[in-house]
Amino acid sequence: MSNATTTYADFYRQSIDKPDAFWASQAKLIDWFKPFDRVCNYDNPPFAHWFEGGQTNLCYNAVDRHLKDRADQAALICVSSETGQEKTYTFKELHVEVQRMAASFRALGVQKGDRVLIYMPMIAEAAFAMLACARMGAIHCVVFGGFASGSLASRIDDATPKVIVSADAGSRGGKVVPYKPLLDEAIRLSSHKPEAVLLADRKLAPMAMVAGRDHLWNELRETHLDAQVSCEWMNSTDISYTIYTSGTTGRPKGVQRDTGGYAVALAASMKHIFDGRAGETYFSTSDIGWVVGHSYIVYGPLIAGMATILYEGLPTQGMDGKPDGAIWWSLVEKYRVTVMFSAPTAVRVLKKQDPALLKKHDLSSLRALFLAGEPLDEPTARWISEGLNVPIIDNYWQTESGWPILTIANGVEEKASKFGSPGVPMYGYRVKLLHESTGEELTKPGEKGVVVLEGPTPPGFMQTVWQDDERFVATYWKTVPGKMVYSTFDWGIRDKDGYYFILGRTDDVINVAGHRLGTREIEESISGHLQVAEVAVVGVADALKGQVAMAFVVPKDAGLLQDSAASLKLEKEIMKRVDDDLGAVARPARVRFVTALPKTRSGKLLRRAIQAVCEGRDAGDLTTMDDPAALEQIRDRVAAA
Ligand code: AMP
């Protein structure tokens, strides 16, 4: 609700000028078992420790504390247009299920500080598992269910989980996607082996059980029906979870988050940014495998006492499995959703549907639609804004930040959005634009620079890279000469009113339909094919998905370029390889064969030049290029396609 006495500018200034007082006041939004002694310890930059000395629990704040006032209100609403199933858990029922899951974990040997890897479709058990970990102080690592064995194996090795939680299968577009064989293959590939695997059996696909290792949740649950597992009081700075994200190297990074800071950050954002109120319903269409799923499917709405919808399925498929471009709007109507969160790509998919579908259901409960994960183009924003007639709020953030960096805080003061801009810096974030090479701060409107944050980063922000403080500092805090600032690796500009515009990544990360992918990971998978000599993967603009991956491959046998049947065969094999290693999300949209790749004289791949040529733009300064013919060849291949 707007607070007429506070302007957002004042609110923001307080967070920057008097951060301790500001965050101490926000910390009242959650329940503490033991109050904190110190708001922020920044004695050892860039490591910020929030609410030191305090003790709390994420699950307690998300579930238990609501039992007093709203035990019988909806907490978790699970809807699957894939299986046609729909089930609501009240806070009381959620409390019971989470304890059953926690007791099952305990029976499998999980203790405080152990890792539990969660590789699951969008089903209730995924949320139970996350909350059960938080309840007992185990660290969850959710891996997106769309990732394949290779990606999963490298995450198992990094997280070294004691237990893995999974299911027989997910389903997409009516097609069953078995998870168990992918998981078994990942465990075969990984050096670390979990002690136990807990499986939810949806009866969608047969499961080969490994005796002594694999356990059925459906059975274990029965033995813990009345389980009571109390919340483990965690130090505020104790780790709650890690989530893997892609960077410029092939090795994914485990983004590590604390407990108290995260809980406060989410509670504050639910109030000031999303303006979600207890007793209402929140609907985020993301997946628990992404940070949005952690913050705004599971923890954020529940901490705020809201019901949250966990949706499995496409945006265009009805509960009967038949096409229905209004399925999401029917859920808004049925569950009286007040706040919705989605991604621009999803809206671009809906934009292909009959616009009358936006008017088919009663959407009067909806107050705002938040969109994030990738740039929101103006035509998409206008289309949905006119169709729904509610504010469309772009918000910019990253896996690392855990909650929005730039947006509009309508819960503090209602402010107009500007098309193409996610908005202004959120409270607690010291956002700056720096010159790419000199590191000089850019203060004039319209100047393009790297978006950076000055420390200390606010509560909820990543603590470090899991088990690798050095990598955290080297990757994020040492990119600008002479300055210790956090780089977002995004280009941005600021206009005269202080609104930011994000212009894309400064590194080799691409964004396909809101999914963040490292081009290096895809290149590593492709170069593992015996017939591939070299490969470059770039992100190319795409009208629907924002970007798609395009691979340029130098085959070991140059004769392949003249043989269309052999080229086609290798292209298919390359696609399959990426599917098997990383998952279909990472599969290149196109593979083109060339005899050489454009590089600098020192041998560095000129990915940005390749990308520019693919998008029909000027390739920029090529004075350091070794072999100009290589770029011409790419231009020809793209033109010929
Ligand atoms: P992820 O960590 O997967 O959430 O990806 C974060 C990246 O997605 C950011 O660094 C940006 O490049 C991009 N991104 C996220 N939200 C937005 C937005 N609202 N506008 C433009 N780019 C965005």
CSV table of C-alpha atoms in Angstrom, one decimal, residues 19-427:
chain,number,residue,atom,x,y,z
A,19,PRO,CA,21.8,1.4,6.2
A,20,ASP,CA,21.9,0.0,9.7
A,21,ALA,CA,18.8,1.8,10.8
A,22,PHE,CA,17.1,1.1,7.5
A,23,TRP,CA,17.7,-2.7,7.5
A,24,ALA,CA,17.1,-3.0,11.3
A,25,SER,CA,13.7,-1.7,10.6
A,26,GLN,CA,13.1,-4.1,7.6
A,27,ALA,CA,14.3,-7.0,9.8
A,28,LYS,CA,11.1,-6.6,11.9
A,29,LEU,CA,9.2,-8.0,8.9
A,30,ILE,CA,10.4,-11.5,9.9
A,31,ASP,CA,10.4,-13.5,13.1
A,32,TRP,CA,13.7,-14.0,15.0
A,33,PHE,CA,14.4,-16.6,17.6
A,34,LYS,CA,17.3,-14.5,18.8
A,35,PRO,CA,17.8,-10.9,17.9
A,36,PHE,CA,20.9,-9.9,16.0
A,37,ASP,CA,23.8,-7.9,17.6
A,38,ARG,CA,25.1,-6.2,14.5
A,39,VAL,CA,23.2,-5.2,11.3
A,40,CYS,CA,26.0,-5.4,8.9
A,41,ASN,CA,29.6,-6.6,9.3
A,42,TYR,CA,31.6,-5.3,6.4
A,43,ASP,CA,35.0,-5.5,8.1
A,44,ASN,CA,36.3,-7.8,5.4
A,45,PRO,CA,35.1,-6.4,2.0
A,46,PRO,CA,33.6,-7.6,-0.3
A,47,PHE,CA,32.1,-10.1,2.2
A,48,ALA,CA,29.0,-8.6,3.8
A,49,HIS,CA,27.6,-10.4,6.8
A,50,TRP,CA,24.0,-9.4,7.7
A,51,PHE,CA,22.3,-9.6,11.0
A,52,GLU,CA,25.2,-11.2,12.9
A,53,GLY,CA,24.3,-12.9,16.2
A,54,GLY,CA,20.7,-13.3,15.1
A,55,GLN,CA,19.0,-16.6,14.8
A,56,THR,CA,16.0,-17.5,12.7
A,57,ASN,CA,14.7,-20.1,10.2
A,58,LEU,CA,13.4,-19.7,6.7
A,59,CYS,CA,10.8,-22.5,7.0
A,60,TYR,CA,9.6,-21.1,10.3
A,61,ASN,CA,9.0,-17.7,8.6
A,62,ALA,CA,7.4,-19.3,5.5
A,63,VAL,CA,5.2,-21.8,7.3
A,64,ASP,CA,5.1,-22.1,11.1
A,65,ARG,CA,4.6,-18.4,11.9
A,66,HIS,CA,1.4,-18.4,9.9
A,67,LEU,CA,-0.3,-21.2,11.8
A,68,LYS,CA,-1.5,-18.8,14.4
A,69,ASP,CA,-3.5,-16.6,12.1
A,70,ARG,CA,-4.0,-18.5,8.8
A,71,ALA,CA,-3.6,-22.2,9.4
A,72,ASP,CA,-6.6,-23.0,7.2
A,73,GLN,CA,-5.8,-20.6,4.4
A,74,ALA,CA,-4.3,-21.8,1.2
A,75,ALA,CA,-0.5,-21.8,1.1
A,76,LEU,CA,0.6,-24.0,-1.8
A,77,ILE,CA,-1.6,-24.4,-4.9
A,78,CYS,CA,-0.3,-27.0,-7.2
A,79,VAL,CA,-1.7,-27.0,-10.7
A,80,SER,CA,-0.5,-29.2,-13.6
A,81,SER,CA,-2.0,-28.8,-17.0
A,82,GLU,CA,0.2,-31.8,-17.9
A,83,THR,CA,-1.5,-34.3,-15.7
A,84,GLY,CA,-4.8,-32.4,-15.1
A,85,GLN,CA,-4.2,-32.5,-11.4
A,86,GLU,CA,-4.9,-29.6,-9.0
A,87,LYS,CA,-4.4,-29.6,-5.3
A,88,THR,CA,-4.3,-26.9,-2.6
A,89,TYR,CA,-2.4,-27.3,0.7
A,90,THR,CA,-3.3,-25.0,3.5
A,91,PHE,CA,-0.5,-23.7,5.8
A,92,LYS,CA,-1.5,-26.4,8.3
A,93,GLU,CA,-1.2,-29.1,5.7
A,94,LEU,CA,2.0,-27.7,4.3
A,95,HIS,CA,3.4,-27.8,7.8
A,96,VAL,CA,2.5,-31.4,8.1
A,97,GLU,CA,4.0,-32.4,4.7
A,98,VAL,CA,7.2,-30.5,5.3
A,99,GLN,CA,7.7,-32.3,8.6
A,100,ARG,CA,7.1,-35.7,6.9
A,101,MET,CA,9.7,-34.8,4.3
A,102,ALA,CA,12.2,-33.5,7.0
A,103,ALA,CA,11.7,-36.7,9.0
A,104,SER,CA,12.3,-38.8,5.9
A,105,PHE,CA,15.5,-36.8,5.2
A,106,ARG,CA,16.6,-37.5,8.8
A,107,ALA,CA,15.9,-41.2,8.3
A,108,LEU,CA,18.2,-41.1,5.3
A,109,GLY,CA,21.0,-39.5,7.5
A,110,VAL,CA,20.7,-35.8,6.5
A,111,GLN,CA,22.0,-33.5,9.2
A,112,LYS,CA,22.4,-29.7,9.5
A,113,GLY,CA,24.9,-28.4,7.0
A,114,ASP,CA,24.5,-31.5,4.7
A,115,ARG,CA,23.6,-30.8,1.1
A,116,VAL,CA,20.5,-32.1,-0.5
A,117,LEU,CA,20.3,-31.8,-4.3
A,118,ILE,CA,16.8,-31.4,-5.7
A,119,TYR,CA,16.2,-32.4,-9.3
A,120,MET,CA,12.5,-32.3,-9.8
A,121,PRO,CA,9.6,-31.2,-11.9
A,122,MET,CA,7.1,-28.6,-10.7
A,123,ILE,CA,5.3,-30.7,-8.1
A,124,ALA,CA,4.4,-30.2,-4.5
A,125,GLU,CA,7.2,-32.5,-3.3
A,126,ALA,CA,9.8,-30.1,-4.7
A,127,ALA,CA,8.5,-27.3,-2.4
A,128,PHE,CA,8.2,-29.7,0.5
A,129,ALA,CA,11.9,-30.7,0.0
A,130,MET,CA,13.2,-27.2,-0.1
A,131,LEU,CA,11.2,-26.2,3.0
A,132,ALA,CA,12.3,-29.4,4.8
A,133,CYS,CA,15.9,-28.6,4.1
A,134,ALA,CA,15.5,-25.1,5.4
A,135,ARG,CA,13.6,-26.4,8.5
A,136,MET,CA,16.5,-28.7,9.5
A,137,GLY,CA,19.4,-26.5,8.4
A,138,ALA,CA,20.4,-28.7,5.4
A,139,ILE,CA,21.6,-26.8,2.3
A,140,HIS,CA,19.4,-27.3,-0.8
A,141,CYS,CA,20.8,-27.2,-4.3
A,142,VAL,CA,18.0,-27.2,-6.8
A,143,VAL,CA,19.1,-28.2,-10.3
A,144,PHE,CA,16.7,-27.2,-13.1
A,145,GLY,CA,14.8,-30.3,-14.3
A,146,GLY,CA,15.5,-29.4,-17.9
A,147,PHE,CA,19.2,-30.0,-17.5
A,148,ALA,CA,20.6,-33.3,-18.7
A,149,SER,CA,23.1,-35.8,-17.2
A,150,GLY,CA,26.3,-34.0,-17.9
A,151,SER,CA,25.2,-30.7,-16.3
A,152,LEU,CA,23.7,-32.6,-13.4
A,153,ALA,CA,26.9,-34.6,-12.8
A,154,SER,CA,29.1,-31.5,-12.6
A,155,ARG,CA,26.7,-30.0,-10.0
A,156,ILE,CA,26.6,-33.3,-8.0
A,157,ASP,CA,30.4,-33.2,-7.9
A,158,ASP,CA,30.5,-29.5,-6.8
A,159,ALA,CA,27.7,-29.8,-4.2
A,160,THR,CA,28.6,-33.3,-2.9
A,161,PRO,CA,25.0,-34.0,-1.7
A,162,LYS,CA,24.3,-36.6,0.9
A,163,VAL,CA,20.9,-37.1,-0.6
A,164,ILE,CA,19.3,-36.4,-4.0
A,165,VAL,CA,15.6,-35.9,-4.3
A,166,SER,CA,14.0,-36.5,-7.6
A,167,ALA,CA,10.9,-38.0,-9.3
A,168,ASP,CA,10.1,-40.6,-12.0
A,169,ALA,CA,9.3,-38.0,-14.5
A,170,GLY,CA,8.2,-34.5,-15.5
A,171,SER,CA,6.0,-33.7,-18.5
A,172,ARG,CA,6.2,-31.0,-21.1
A,173,GLY,CA,3.6,-30.3,-23.8
A,174,GLY,CA,1.9,-33.7,-23.0
A,175,LYS,CA,5.2,-35.6,-23.5
A,176,VAL,CA,6.5,-37.5,-20.5
A,177,VAL,CA,10.2,-36.6,-19.7
A,178,PRO,CA,11.7,-39.4,-17.5
A,179,TYR,CA,14.0,-37.9,-14.9
A,180,LYS,CA,15.2,-41.1,-13.3
A,181,PRO,CA,17.4,-42.4,-16.2
A,182,LEU,CA,19.0,-39.0,-16.5
A,183,LEU,CA,19.7,-38.9,-12.8
A,184,ASP,CA,21.1,-42.5,-12.8
A,185,GLU,CA,23.4,-41.6,-15.7
A,186,ALA,CA,24.5,-38.4,-13.9
A,187,ILE,CA,25.4,-40.4,-10.7
A,188,ARG,CA,27.3,-42.8,-12.9
A,189,LEU,CA,29.3,-39.9,-14.4
A,190,SER,CA,29.9,-38.0,-11.2
A,191,SER,CA,32.9,-38.8,-8.9
A,192,HIS,CA,30.8,-38.1,-5.8
A,193,LYS,CA,28.0,-40.6,-5.0
A,194,PRO,CA,25.1,-39.7,-2.9
A,195,GLU,CA,24.2,-42.0,0.0
A,196,ALA,CA,20.6,-42.0,-0.8
A,197,VAL,CA,18.1,-41.0,-3.5
A,198,LEU,CA,14.5,-40.1,-2.6
A,199,LEU,CA,12.0,-40.5,-5.4
A,200,ALA,CA,8.5,-39.2,-5.8
A,201,ASP,CA,6.6,-41.7,-8.0
A,202,ARG,CA,4.0,-39.9,-10.1
A,203,LYS,CA,3.4,-43.1,-12.1
A,204,LEU,CA,4.3,-41.4,-15.3
A,205,ALA,CA,7.4,-43.5,-16.1
A,206,PRO,CA,8.8,-46.8,-14.9
A,207,MET,CA,11.7,-46.5,-12.5
A,208,ALA,CA,14.6,-48.9,-12.1
A,209,MET,CA,15.3,-48.8,-8.3
A,210,VAL,CA,18.9,-49.2,-7.1
A,211,ALA,CA,18.7,-51.4,-4.0
A,212,GLY,CA,20.0,-49.8,-0.8
A,213,ARG,CA,20.3,-46.4,-2.4
A,214,ASP,CA,16.9,-45.5,-3.8
A,215,HIS,CA,13.8,-44.9,-1.6
A,216,LEU,CA,10.3,-44.0,-2.5
A,217,TRP,CA,8.9,-40.9,-0.9
A,218,ASN,CA,5.4,-42.4,-1.2
A,219,GLU,CA,6.5,-45.2,1.1
A,220,LEU,CA,8.8,-43.3,3.5
A,221,ARG,CA,6.1,-40.7,4.0
A,222,GLU,CA,3.8,-43.4,5.3
A,223,THR,CA,6.2,-44.2,8.1
A,224,HIS,CA,6.4,-40.5,9.2
A,225,LEU,CA,2.8,-39.4,9.0
A,226,ASP,CA,2.8,-37.9,12.4
A,227,ALA,CA,6.4,-36.7,12.4
A,228,GLN,CA,7.2,-33.6,14.3
A,229,VAL,CA,10.5,-32.0,13.3
A,230,SER,CA,11.1,-28.7,15.0
A,231,CYS,CA,12.9,-25.9,13.3
A,232,GLU,CA,16.6,-25.7,13.7
A,233,TRP,CA,17.5,-22.2,14.8
A,234,MET,CA,20.1,-21.1,12.2
A,235,ASN,CA,22.6,-18.3,12.6
A,236,SER,CA,21.6,-15.5,10.3
A,237,THR,CA,24.8,-15.9,8.3
A,238,ASP,CA,24.4,-19.7,8.0
A,239,ILE,CA,24.0,-21.0,4.4
A,240,SER,CA,20.4,-21.7,3.3
A,241,TYR,CA,21.1,-22.8,-0.2
A,242,THR,CA,23.2,-22.8,-3.3
A,243,ILE,CA,22.0,-22.4,-6.8
A,244,TYR,CA,24.2,-22.9,-9.9
A,245,THR,CA,24.5,-20.3,-12.6
A,246,SER,CA,26.5,-19.9,-15.8
A,247,GLY,CA,29.4,-17.6,-16.3
A,248,THR,CA,32.2,-17.2,-18.7
A,249,THR,CA,33.9,-20.5,-18.0
A,250,GLY,CA,32.5,-23.9,-18.6
A,251,ARG,CA,32.4,-24.6,-14.8
A,252,PRO,CA,29.1,-23.5,-13.3
A,253,LYS,CA,29.3,-21.4,-10.1
A,254,GLY,CA,27.4,-22.3,-6.9
A,255,VAL,CA,25.8,-19.0,-5.8
A,256,GLN,CA,25.6,-19.2,-2.0
A,257,ARG,CA,23.0,-17.5,0.1
A,258,ASP,CA,22.6,-16.9,3.8
A,259,THR,CA,19.5,-17.3,6.0
A,260,GLY,CA,18.6,-14.1,7.9
A,261,GLY,CA,19.6,-11.6,5.2
A,262,TYR,CA,17.7,-13.5,2.6
A,263,ALA,CA,14.5,-13.8,4.7
A,264,VAL,CA,14.6,-10.0,5.4
A,265,ALA,CA,15.3,-9.2,1.8
A,266,LEU,CA,12.3,-11.3,0.6
A,267,ALA,CA,9.9,-10.0,3.2
A,268,ALA,CA,10.9,-6.4,2.4
A,269,SER,CA,10.6,-6.9,-1.4
A,270,MET,CA,7.1,-8.5,-1.0
A,271,LYS,CA,6.0,-5.4,0.8
A,272,HIS,CA,7.8,-2.6,-1.1
A,273,ILE,CA,8.2,-4.0,-4.6
A,274,PHE,CA,5.5,-6.6,-5.2
A,275,ASP,CA,2.9,-5.1,-2.8
A,276,GLY,CA,1.7,-8.6,-2.0
A,277,ARG,CA,-0.5,-9.0,1.1
A,278,ALA,CA,-1.1,-11.9,3.5
A,279,GLY,CA,-4.2,-13.9,2.5
A,280,GLU,CA,-3.8,-13.1,-1.2
A,281,THR,CA,-2.5,-15.3,-4.0
A,282,TYR,CA,0.8,-14.9,-5.9
A,283,PHE,CA,1.4,-16.6,-9.2
A,284,SER,CA,4.9,-16.9,-10.6
A,285,THR,CA,5.2,-18.9,-13.8
A,286,SER,CA,8.9,-19.6,-13.3
A,287,ASP,CA,10.5,-22.9,-12.3
A,288,ILE,CA,11.9,-23.9,-8.9
A,289,GLY,CA,15.2,-24.6,-10.8
A,290,TRP,CA,15.8,-20.8,-11.3
A,291,VAL,CA,16.3,-18.1,-8.7
A,292,VAL,CA,12.9,-16.6,-9.4
A,293,GLY,CA,11.4,-19.9,-8.3
A,294,HIS,CA,13.4,-19.9,-5.0
A,295,SER,CA,12.5,-16.3,-4.2
A,296,TYR,CA,9.1,-15.8,-5.7
A,297,ILE,CA,7.4,-19.2,-6.0
A,298,VAL,CA,8.5,-20.7,-2.7
A,299,TYR,CA,10.0,-18.4,-0.1
A,300,GLY,CA,8.9,-14.8,-0.8
A,301,PRO,CA,5.1,-15.3,-1.1
A,302,LEU,CA,5.0,-17.8,1.8
A,303,ILE,CA,7.0,-15.5,4.1
A,304,ALA,CA,4.4,-12.8,3.3
A,305,GLY,CA,1.6,-15.2,4.3
A,306,MET,CA,0.3,-15.4,0.7
A,307,ALA,CA,-0.8,-18.5,-1.2
A,308,THR,CA,1.6,-19.4,-4.0
A,309,ILE,CA,0.8,-21.2,-7.3
A,310,LEU,CA,3.2,-23.9,-8.4
A,311,TYR,CA,2.3,-24.5,-12.1
A,312,GLU,CA,3.5,-27.4,-14.3
A,313,GLY,CA,2.8,-26.9,-18.0
A,314,LEU,CA,2.9,-24.7,-21.0
A,315,PRO,CA,1.2,-21.2,-21.0
A,316,THR,CA,-1.0,-22.5,-23.9
A,317,GLN,CA,-2.3,-25.8,-22.6
A,318,GLY,CA,-5.6,-26.4,-20.8
A,319,MET,CA,-6.2,-28.7,-17.8
A,320,ASP,CA,-7.7,-31.3,-20.3
A,321,GLY,CA,-4.4,-31.3,-22.2
A,322,LYS,CA,-6.0,-29.5,-25.2
A,323,PRO,CA,-4.7,-26.1,-26.4
A,324,ASP,CA,-5.9,-23.2,-24.2
A,325,GLY,CA,-4.1,-19.9,-24.5
A,326,ALA,CA,-6.0,-18.5,-21.5
A,327,ILE,CA,-5.0,-21.2,-19.0
A,328,TRP,CA,-3.0,-18.7,-16.9
A,329,TRP,CA,-5.8,-16.2,-16.9
A,330,SER,CA,-8.2,-18.9,-15.8
A,331,LEU,CA,-6.0,-19.5,-12.8
A,332,VAL,CA,-5.9,-15.8,-12.0
A,333,GLU,CA,-9.7,-15.8,-12.0
A,334,LYS,CA,-10.1,-19.0,-10.1
A,335,TYR,CA,-7.6,-18.2,-7.3
A,336,ARG,CA,-8.1,-14.5,-7.3
A,337,VAL,CA,-4.4,-13.8,-8.0
A,338,THR,CA,-3.3,-10.3,-7.0
A,339,VAL,CA,0.3,-10.4,-8.1
A,340,MET,CA,1.7,-12.2,-11.1
A,341,PHE,CA,5.3,-12.7,-12.2
A,342,SER,CA,6.4,-14.0,-15.5
A,343,ALA,CA,9.1,-13.6,-18.3
A,344,PRO,CA,8.9,-11.6,-21.5
A,345,THR,CA,9.4,-14.8,-23.6
A,346,ALA,CA,6.2,-16.2,-22.1
A,347,VAL,CA,4.3,-13.0,-23.0
A,348,ARG,CA,5.7,-13.2,-26.5
A,349,VAL,CA,4.3,-16.8,-26.8
A,350,LEU,CA,0.9,-15.5,-25.6
A,351,LYS,CA,1.1,-12.6,-28.1
A,352,LYS,CA,0.7,-15.2,-30.9
A,353,GLN,CA,-2.7,-16.2,-29.5
A,354,ASP,CA,-6.0,-14.6,-30.1
A,355,PRO,CA,-6.0,-11.3,-28.0
A,356,ALA,CA,-9.6,-12.0,-27.1
A,357,LEU,CA,-8.2,-14.7,-24.7
A,358,LEU,CA,-7.0,-11.9,-22.4
A,359,LYS,CA,-10.6,-10.8,-22.0
A,360,LYS,CA,-12.1,-14.2,-21.5
A,361,HIS,CA,-11.7,-14.4,-17.7
A,362,ASP,CA,-12.4,-12.0,-14.8
A,363,LEU,CA,-9.0,-10.5,-14.0
A,364,SER,CA,-10.3,-7.9,-11.6
A,365,SER,CA,-8.2,-9.3,-8.7
A,366,LEU,CA,-4.9,-8.7,-10.5
A,367,ARG,CA,-3.0,-5.6,-9.5
A,368,ALA,CA,0.2,-5.9,-11.4
A,369,LEU,CA,2.3,-8.2,-13.7
A,370,PHE,CA,6.0,-8.3,-13.0
A,371,LEU,CA,8.3,-9.5,-15.8
A,372,ALA,CA,12.0,-10.3,-15.5
A,373,GLY,CA,14.9,-12.4,-16.7
A,374,GLU,CA,15.6,-10.8,-20.0
A,375,PRO,CA,15.1,-7.4,-21.7
A,376,LEU,CA,11.4,-6.5,-22.1
A,377,ASP,CA,10.9,-5.1,-25.5
A,378,GLU,CA,8.4,-2.2,-25.9
A,379,PRO,CA,5.9,-3.9,-28.3
A,380,THR,CA,5.6,-6.9,-25.9
A,381,ALA,CA,5.2,-4.5,-22.9
A,382,ARG,CA,2.6,-2.4,-24.7
A,383,TRP,CA,0.6,-5.4,-25.9
A,384,ILE,CA,0.2,-7.0,-22.5
A,385,SER,CA,-0.3,-3.7,-20.7
A,386,GLU,CA,-3.2,-2.8,-23.0
A,387,GLY,CA,-4.6,-6.3,-22.9
A,388,LEU,CA,-4.6,-6.7,-19.1
A,389,ASN,CA,-5.0,-3.1,-18.2
A,390,VAL,CA,-2.8,-3.4,-15.1
A,391,PRO,CA,0.7,-2.0,-14.5
A,392,ILE,CA,3.4,-4.1,-16.2
A,393,ILE,CA,6.5,-3.9,-14.1
A,394,ASP,CA,9.9,-4.8,-15.6
A,395,ASN,CA,12.4,-5.8,-13.0
A,396,TYR,CA,16.1,-6.4,-13.5
A,397,TRP,CA,18.2,-8.8,-11.3
A,398,GLN,CA,20.3,-11.9,-11.4
A,399,THR,CA,20.7,-15.2,-9.7
A,400,GLU,CA,23.5,-13.6,-7.7
A,401,SER,CA,21.3,-10.8,-6.3
A,402,GLY,CA,18.3,-13.0,-5.2
A,403,TRP,CA,15.8,-10.1,-5.6
A,404,PRO,CA,15.4,-7.1,-7.9
A,405,ILE,CA,18.2,-4.6,-8.4
A,406,LEU,CA,16.3,-2.2,-10.7
A,407,THR,CA,12.5,-1.8,-10.8
A,408,ILE,CA,9.7,0.4,-9.5
A,409,ALA,CA,8.8,0.1,-5.8
A,410,ASN,CA,5.1,0.8,-6.0
A,411,GLY,CA,4.6,-0.4,-2.5
A,412,VAL,CA,6.6,2.7,-1.3
A,413,GLU,CA,5.4,5.2,-3.8
A,414,GLU,CA,3.5,4.8,-7.0
A,415,LYS,CA,5.7,5.8,-9.9
A,416,ALA,CA,5.3,5.5,-13.6
A,417,SER,CA,7.3,2.9,-15.5
A,418,LYS,CA,9.1,3.8,-18.7
A,419,PHE,CA,8.9,1.4,-21.6
A,420,GLY,CA,12.3,-0.3,-22.2
A,421,SER,CA,13.6,0.5,-18.7
A,422,PRO,CA,13.4,-1.8,-15.7
A,423,GLY,CA,13.4,1.3,-13.5
A,424,VAL,CA,15.5,2.8,-10.8
A,425,PRO,CA,17.9,1.3,-8.2
A,426,MET,CA,16.2,-0.6,-5.4
A,427,TYR,CA,16.8,0.4,-1.8
